[in-house]
Amino acid sequence: MKLHLRIWRQAGPDAQGHMARYELDGVTPDMSFLDMLDTLNEQLIAEGCEPVAFDHDCREGICGACGVVINGEAHGPERTTTCQLHMRHFSDGDTIDVEPWRAAAFPVVKDLVVDRSAMDRVIGSGGYVSVPTGSAPEAHATPVPKPDADEAFTHAECIGCGACVAACPNGAAMLFTAAKVVHLAALPQGRVERESRVLDMVGTMDEESFGGCTVTGECATACPKGIPLTSIAAMNREYVRAVRKRR
Amino acid sequence: MTTPPGAGAGQDAAEHAGHAAGRGREQTGRDAEQDAGHAEQDAGHAEQPPPADADAARTVPYADYRVGEPLVDRSAPDGPIAERWDRRRFEAKLVNPANRRGHTVIVVGTGLAGGAAGATLAEQGYRVLQFCYQDSPRRAHSIAAQGGINAAKNYRNDGDSVHRLFYDTVKGGDFRARESGVHRLAQVSVEIIDQCVAQGVPFAREYGGLLDTRSFGGVQVSRTFYARGQTGQQLLLGAYQSLSRQIAAGQVEMRARTEMLDLIVIDGRARGIVARDLVTGRIDSYLADAVVLATGGYGNVFHLSTNAKNSNATALWRAHRRGAYFANPCFTQIHPTCIPRAGDHQSKLTLMSESLRNDGRIWVPVRAGDDRPPREIPTSERDYYLERQYPAFGNLVPRDIASRAAKSVCDEGRGVGPGGQGVYLDFTDAIARLGREAVAERYGNLFEMYERITAESPYETPMRIYPAIHYTMGGLWVDYDLQTTVPGLFAIGEANFSDHGANRLGASALMQGLADGYFVLPSTLGDYLARLPRDEAFRDVDRDHPAVHACVGEVTDRLFALLSNNGDRSPESFHREIGELLWEECGMARDEAGLKRALERIPALREEFWQRIRVPGSGRELNQSLEKANRVSDYLELAELLCLDALHRTESCGGHFRTESQTASGEALRDDESYTYAAGWEFTGAGRAPVLHREQLNFEYVHPTMRSYA
Amino acid sequence: MSWTDAPAAPYLRPMAQVQAQATATGQSGRQASTADLLWRSTIGKKLVMAVTGVMMLLYLVGHMLGNLKIFFGPEEFNGYAHWLRTLGEPLLHYEWFLWLVRLALLAAVVLHGIAAFQLSRRDLAARPKRYAHRGGSARRGGYATRTMRWGGVILALFLVWHLLDLTTHTVNPNGEAGKPYENVVATFGTWYGNLIYGVAMIAVGLHVRHGLRSAAHSLGAATAGRDRALRFLGDGLALVLTAGFLSVPLAVQIGAVS
């Protein structure tokens, strides 16, 4: 099939960007969205133009590297990552708009590549259990009720792609931060540091110029891993708890 | 410019030959000096003539390799195998905690091995300088591992033990792994689970709150711990979080989006790396007291593999060029159950869990070219070829056998799907037997994944599968301390040639990565630093040292050569071509004629690469074409060594199958007499025949046996 | 802290710097007071909005129920208004109770408004560039969600008019103290009175519809199991409040109250 693409091109972090138009023929329904961009890039190289830069790596929907906004939706129309979105969800002659994640905390590096290191710093400020290598007790020393383990897993699935931030009209990282807070608070191993964790992570989140939550639900709709909106409420609960226990 | 700096082609040849010979002598001299204690042991092998194929190999210049001094693992302790690791740890010299602050360690890569090592070294007090090419350390490809992680916990009371895990791994590796290392791996496996649980890794649990385990890859004990189908992700995030804690504490300096492009060796010691900031394009030298490579395997040399798109062999290859021996490159593992590619546009394959073979039946049409839809092919016209050829094991034969069988039916023209590169994996009988719900319970996630990619429901239509490269057992040669032949350069995880021998068992990659990163390297690295001569231990390298400048210059020249070459072919096209060549001639089944064809073609392709490559853009910005072109240029050298290793090893073992060496029933036939060694290759110049150093393997505890599945 | 002479990548902020700032704002230190901590964080400020919002919501429910007394005639309605002023006597002085409520409400309105203003500015700054593609996910949030900000502004303006009309009687056509029944009827005798009130009551409904669920989230009371109940409660309250409030002008129009 033949597609009309409008893709955000921006030469560098400080450069002015614009939506560029490309025509791409020979797209097949079995291609993934990134295969399609690969094909476009091969065409651009052959024409002597610079290919479109985009982040990607595992192409199995787990590393979280890829992610672009397709027709105004983070990761496109299906609930999956961009690499797992296939062209069969589009039709011949479609015009497709491709843009980078937009958020103050995610400055554009080039074209569709953004800098998501703010999310790493949120994790670094408390998204861990302080357990130096070698100091761990025997794994069966603390049984974990299955519902708690399942709850932890559901939130641990976050791939850190940033779609929640991109989809949120406030550029908030609440769902991302909540996923880690809830994951670790659900497990006995993570409960020791639960108060300082939520206070520090939320503090860093605010420092990194992410916005706040207005419960639009866009984040949970865009999340390729289905992290529920209620995890934000759970994080708020943790936060209230931590503030109360501070005294 | 048609040749890369230092490529050693054309007029440079003479100079390089001299250089190579010089280095060879130097190497030999050093070995002789340091190995004095092992001299008598080595003597027996040093004079061994090259194997029988050397005669035929003479037609290809690269295959005319020389046999050098044998390799000896100097750091391995002796004594009873179960006590060796304890002994080594006790005998290792320690670095005073106060002195650790004075040592900088570079760790390249942030996967399971690198992430775990970076975090642990930082906890110990070393200053860690860590690199990854991704935008975040959380994205390393360990994240994509699905199945699980083995550990000899024996929670099931089903007869598992450290010794059994050791035994299974040595046997699974087809007797081409080092016993001491494998035993240590099995010992440490137990601690890994404790560590990960304490970090908050949400392993699957039973209703009693205890950890669930399952049996994996045809093993008779349930020793595989898992977190749904995302074990790699959860373990990696555990390591990443520990690493993040150390980054926040200022103990690790993390350089994301920075790719290692060369190794700096000064006075025979690895003293740093040259790396390029992928965003600004800045090429810089980074100096340290030791360098740890945790850069994964080289499976992407095959172009189509299950590796991440940007996984690459550059760090390994540049270290090899600087003197680290490359061991057993031909030991590559092929996974039988990948989703076949849908068309030429595709550059990445997706793995499906091997557990599908427990209930699915594999078949192809009896008649070649039969293009009816699968449902319309009557049973009498289907060939359930695995069940036919291996009645005892049927669809559950080991990975390599299943893979080869699939390729051979496809080569007969009986493959299905686009391009005829696929076989059916049919669940119709399982659904009839167990009910759709039970099948959905077991494989629902996988079926969904398959349907998302192919738009076919495995409940209605048989799945199509095809083998693909997904792990490389070969890698940099390391001793028991995980140190390469370059002092101060360590390799961990898939990057080393490690503990898997010629074949890796399921759920063992995660185990080895974490064992190396959390427990082994942090115990052995200190010994290297503590034994440095006092005047050298804390002497920093001057950034203006000529060797540093030379190294930065070479990297810069090479990138400049790529950028300034006004050719007409994209990096991707060369990657595709070398990958297809390797897959054809050095893939699942290899033979002398094919390998020689490949060895003749590769230098020509490399020459063409440097003549026709086109890289748009500049080097002073994010330039993904430049990154790719640079990686492909290394694949074009590595591919040659891969084929040579496959050519020289005329036996079949594990992931390496030589059609000339098989039993009457098509089984891999080992040649223990001639090949019970790890092949460590020494670089002598691009395109120049390398030197082979053999490390003889001794089996004291697990005696080589022949496997049979017929 | 850097282990190398190589310059740091300019696009990355060193972690140490982030930490220093976090500590300076009292996130990891124990020195900051609880009020300070809450007011400085987005979650804390949302908590303030939730608590003040719930206060105002409870007031609205009482207010709406009181309004319905108008259907029982001028004596009962005016008597109810008088009773509100004498509530709490003899412990409280005349109108003290009312003033206490007014002060509490004033504090709630001011805090709610300032928090909303500051959070909105922050939110808008956090997404400085809009997507070029129009009509994507932005359509999905629901009308009530997207109108929270402007709805709040409308309600604030209405509040001013409403106080000038029926509390201070500055703009009321009747404007007789102690005669709320007659004042109400007079207000709804004008076209603009009906229009302003009608628009504002629809805004109340929309604001409550999303606000209640939002408050439950901010307070951490929302769970997967309660989501349906919360939606139902929000929709129900919004409907009951809007209908209850609108019944008065409607009754004036059809002559049931005059």
Short mmCIF file of C-alpha atoms in Angstrom, two decimals, chain A residues 11 13 28 30-32 35 38-39 41-42 44-60 62-66 79-80 84-86 88-89 109-110 113-117 119-121 123-125 127-147 149-154 156-162 176 180 183-184 187 189-190 193 225, chain B residues 116 119-120 123 133-141 143-144 146 153 155 190-191 193-212 225 227-230 233-234 237 240-242 244-245 248-249 256-257 279 306-311 342 345-351 418 449 451-455 518-519 569-573 614-618 621-625:
data_model
loop_
_atom_site.label_atom_id
_atom_site.label_comp_id
_atom_site.label_asym_id
_atom_site.label_seq_id
_atom_site.Cartn_x
_atom_site.Cartn_y
_atom_site.Cartn_z
CA ALA A 11 18.09 18.48 13.35
CA PRO A 13 18.02 19.72 20.49
CA THR A 28 2.77 -4.37 3.24
CA ASP A 30 2.73 -7.53 7.66
CA MET A 31 5.27 -4.80 8.27
CA SER A 32 5.60 -3.44 11.73
CA ASP A 35 9.82 -1.87 9.53
CA ASP A 38 13.19 1.35 8.11
CA THR A 39 11.89 1.11 4.56
CA ASN A 41 14.96 5.37 5.73
CA GLU A 42 16.46 3.06 3.11
CA LEU A 44 15.92 8.34 2.03
CA ILE A 45 19.52 7.08 2.08
CA ALA A 46 19.19 6.04 -1.56
CA GLU A 47 17.98 9.55 -2.37
CA GLY A 48 20.94 10.99 -0.49
CA CYS A 49 18.81 12.41 2.33
CA GLU A 50 19.30 11.94 6.03
CA PRO A 51 17.18 9.13 7.42
CA VAL A 52 14.67 9.76 10.19
CA ALA A 53 16.17 9.14 13.62
CA PHE A 54 14.04 7.11 16.02
CA ASP A 55 14.79 5.10 19.13
CA HIS A 56 14.26 1.36 18.98
CA ASP A 57 16.02 -1.77 20.12
CA CYS A 58 14.45 -5.09 21.04
CA ARG A 59 11.47 -4.80 18.70
CA GLU A 60 9.63 -7.28 20.87
CA ILE A 62 9.73 -5.16 26.10
CA CYS A 63 12.77 -2.86 26.15
CA GLY A 64 10.72 0.35 26.02
CA ALA A 65 13.14 2.12 23.69
CA CYS A 66 10.72 2.78 20.87
CA ARG A 79 -2.65 -1.03 22.83
CA THR A 80 0.94 -2.07 22.23
CA GLN A 84 4.56 -4.31 17.78
CA LEU A 85 2.10 -2.15 15.87
CA HIS A 86 1.58 -3.54 12.40
CA ARG A 88 -2.45 -3.84 8.77
CA HIS A 89 -4.11 -1.38 11.12
CA VAL A 109 17.26 15.08 20.82
CA LYS A 110 16.70 14.66 17.12
CA VAL A 113 14.28 10.75 19.54
CA VAL A 114 13.72 12.31 22.94
CA ASP A 115 15.73 12.32 26.15
CA ARG A 116 13.92 10.31 28.79
CA SER A 117 16.70 10.33 31.38
CA MET A 119 12.67 8.81 34.35
CA ASP A 120 15.98 7.19 35.30
CA ARG A 121 16.52 9.90 37.88
CA ILE A 123 14.02 5.62 39.82
CA GLY A 124 17.43 6.57 41.18
CA SER A 125 15.88 8.66 43.92
CA GLY A 127 12.86 3.09 43.12
CA TYR A 128 14.89 0.26 44.59
CA VAL A 129 15.35 -1.90 47.65
CA SER A 130 18.64 -1.15 49.42
CA VAL A 131 20.11 -4.61 49.44
CA PRO A 132 23.82 -4.80 48.69
CA THR A 133 24.92 -7.92 46.86
CA GLY A 134 25.57 -10.80 49.20
CA SER A 135 23.45 -9.50 52.06
CA ALA A 136 20.22 -11.17 51.00
CA PRO A 137 18.47 -13.64 53.29
CA GLU A 138 17.38 -17.05 52.02
CA ALA A 139 14.68 -16.56 49.41
CA HIS A 140 12.09 -18.63 51.25
CA ALA A 141 12.65 -16.85 54.55
CA THR A 142 9.78 -14.46 53.82
CA PRO A 143 6.74 -15.95 52.11
CA VAL A 144 4.83 -13.47 50.00
CA PRO A 145 1.07 -13.99 49.67
CA LYS A 146 0.25 -14.72 46.04
CA PRO A 147 -2.14 -11.77 45.64
CA ALA A 149 3.12 -11.03 44.45
CA ASP A 150 0.63 -10.69 41.58
CA GLU A 151 -0.08 -7.06 42.45
CA ALA A 152 3.66 -6.39 42.50
CA PHE A 153 4.11 -8.09 39.15
CA THR A 154 1.32 -6.14 37.46
CA ALA A 156 6.61 -4.25 37.75
CA GLU A 157 5.69 -4.82 34.10
CA CYS A 158 6.28 -1.13 33.30
CA ILE A 159 8.80 -0.87 30.47
CA GLY A 160 9.62 2.80 31.04
CA CYS A 161 8.75 3.79 27.48
CA GLY A 162 7.28 7.13 28.50
CA PHE A 176 5.36 5.64 35.67
CA LYS A 180 7.42 1.45 40.82
CA HIS A 183 5.38 -2.63 42.89
CA LEU A 184 7.81 -2.29 45.77
CA LEU A 187 6.25 -6.78 48.68
CA GLN A 189 11.09 -6.70 50.91
CA GLY A 190 10.13 -3.25 49.69
CA GLU A 193 11.74 1.90 52.77
CA LYS A 225 1.50 -2.90 29.51
CA ALA B 116 24.88 -6.40 38.36
CA ALA B 119 26.08 -2.03 41.15
CA THR B 120 28.14 -4.54 43.12
CA GLU B 123 28.73 -1.09 46.65
CA TYR B 133 24.49 2.71 23.95
CA GLN B 134 20.79 2.79 24.88
CA ASP B 135 19.18 5.91 26.29
CA SER B 136 18.80 4.17 29.65
CA PRO B 137 20.59 1.31 31.39
CA ARG B 138 17.20 -0.37 31.78
CA ARG B 139 16.91 -1.28 28.11
CA ALA B 140 19.72 -3.82 27.64
CA HIS B 141 18.61 -6.89 25.72
CA ILE B 143 15.21 -7.66 29.19
CA ALA B 144 13.80 -9.80 26.41
CA GLN B 146 11.30 -14.95 28.60
CA LYS B 153 17.68 -24.68 45.26
CA TYR B 155 12.86 -26.52 46.73
CA VAL B 190 21.53 -20.44 44.69
CA GLU B 191 22.64 -17.02 45.91
CA ILE B 193 17.70 -16.20 43.70
CA ASP B 194 18.15 -14.90 47.25
CA GLN B 195 19.61 -11.66 45.96
CA CYS B 196 16.88 -11.09 43.40
CA VAL B 197 14.04 -11.85 45.79
CA ALA B 198 15.50 -9.37 48.27
CA GLN B 199 15.60 -6.74 45.54
CA GLY B 200 11.87 -7.12 45.02
CA VAL B 201 11.90 -9.18 41.84
CA PRO B 202 8.32 -10.49 41.64
CA PHE B 203 8.97 -14.15 40.88
CA ALA B 204 5.96 -16.39 40.39
CA ARG B 205 4.69 -17.73 43.68
CA GLU B 206 2.39 -20.44 44.85
CA TYR B 207 -0.59 -19.94 47.13
CA GLY B 208 1.53 -20.70 50.17
CA GLY B 209 3.60 -17.64 49.35
CA LEU B 210 6.67 -19.65 48.34
CA LEU B 211 8.47 -19.46 45.04
CA ASP B 212 7.14 -21.50 42.15
CA PHE B 225 12.38 -19.79 38.61
CA ALA B 227 8.22 -14.27 36.48
CA ARG B 228 5.47 -15.06 33.98
CA GLY B 229 7.02 -14.82 30.52
CA GLN B 230 9.14 -11.83 31.51
CA GLN B 233 12.82 -8.10 32.32
CA GLN B 234 12.23 -8.52 36.02
CA LEU B 237 15.03 -4.21 36.39
CA TYR B 240 19.00 -1.67 37.05
CA GLN B 241 17.42 -0.45 40.25
CA SER B 242 20.46 -1.42 42.28
CA SER B 244 20.36 3.39 39.81
CA ARG B 245 20.83 3.55 43.55
CA ALA B 248 22.20 8.45 42.60
CA ALA B 249 24.76 7.94 45.36
CA ALA B 256 24.07 6.40 28.55
CA ARG B 257 23.93 6.78 24.77
CA VAL B 279 24.10 12.44 20.72
CA THR B 306 16.40 -12.49 18.02
CA ASN B 307 18.96 -10.03 19.39
CA ALA B 308 17.98 -6.41 19.80
CA LYS B 309 18.48 -4.39 16.66
CA ASN B 310 21.37 -2.42 18.07
CA SER B 311 23.11 -5.25 19.90
CA ALA B 342 7.03 -11.97 6.79
CA HIS B 345 11.64 -5.71 4.82
CA GLN B 346 12.04 -7.47 8.14
CA SER B 347 15.30 -7.17 10.02
CA LYS B 348 14.47 -8.68 13.38
CA LEU B 349 12.97 -11.97 14.47
CA THR B 350 10.82 -12.66 17.48
CA LEU B 351 11.27 -15.67 19.66
CA PRO B 418 6.04 -16.56 2.64
CA MET B 449 1.81 -12.34 20.77
CA GLU B 451 -1.51 -13.17 16.53
CA ARG B 452 -0.44 -9.58 17.03
CA ILE B 453 2.53 -10.11 14.75
CA THR B 454 1.02 -12.38 12.11
CA ALA B 455 -2.71 -11.63 12.35
CA TYR B 518 26.91 -10.14 41.14
CA PHE B 519 29.28 -12.73 42.50
CA ARG B 569 25.02 1.27 -0.65
CA SER B 570 23.41 1.61 2.77
CA PRO B 571 24.89 -0.02 5.88
CA GLU B 572 21.74 -2.12 6.13
CA SER B 573 22.27 -3.63 2.70
CA ARG B 614 27.22 5.53 1.94
CA VAL B 615 26.62 7.17 5.31
CA PRO B 616 24.54 10.33 5.22
CA GLY B 617 24.83 13.09 7.81
CA SER B 618 27.79 14.13 9.91
CA GLU B 621 25.26 14.63 15.83
CA LEU B 622 23.05 11.67 16.48
CA ASN B 623 23.71 9.61 13.37
CA GLN B 624 22.21 6.15 13.44
CA SER B 625 23.50 5.30 9.97
#
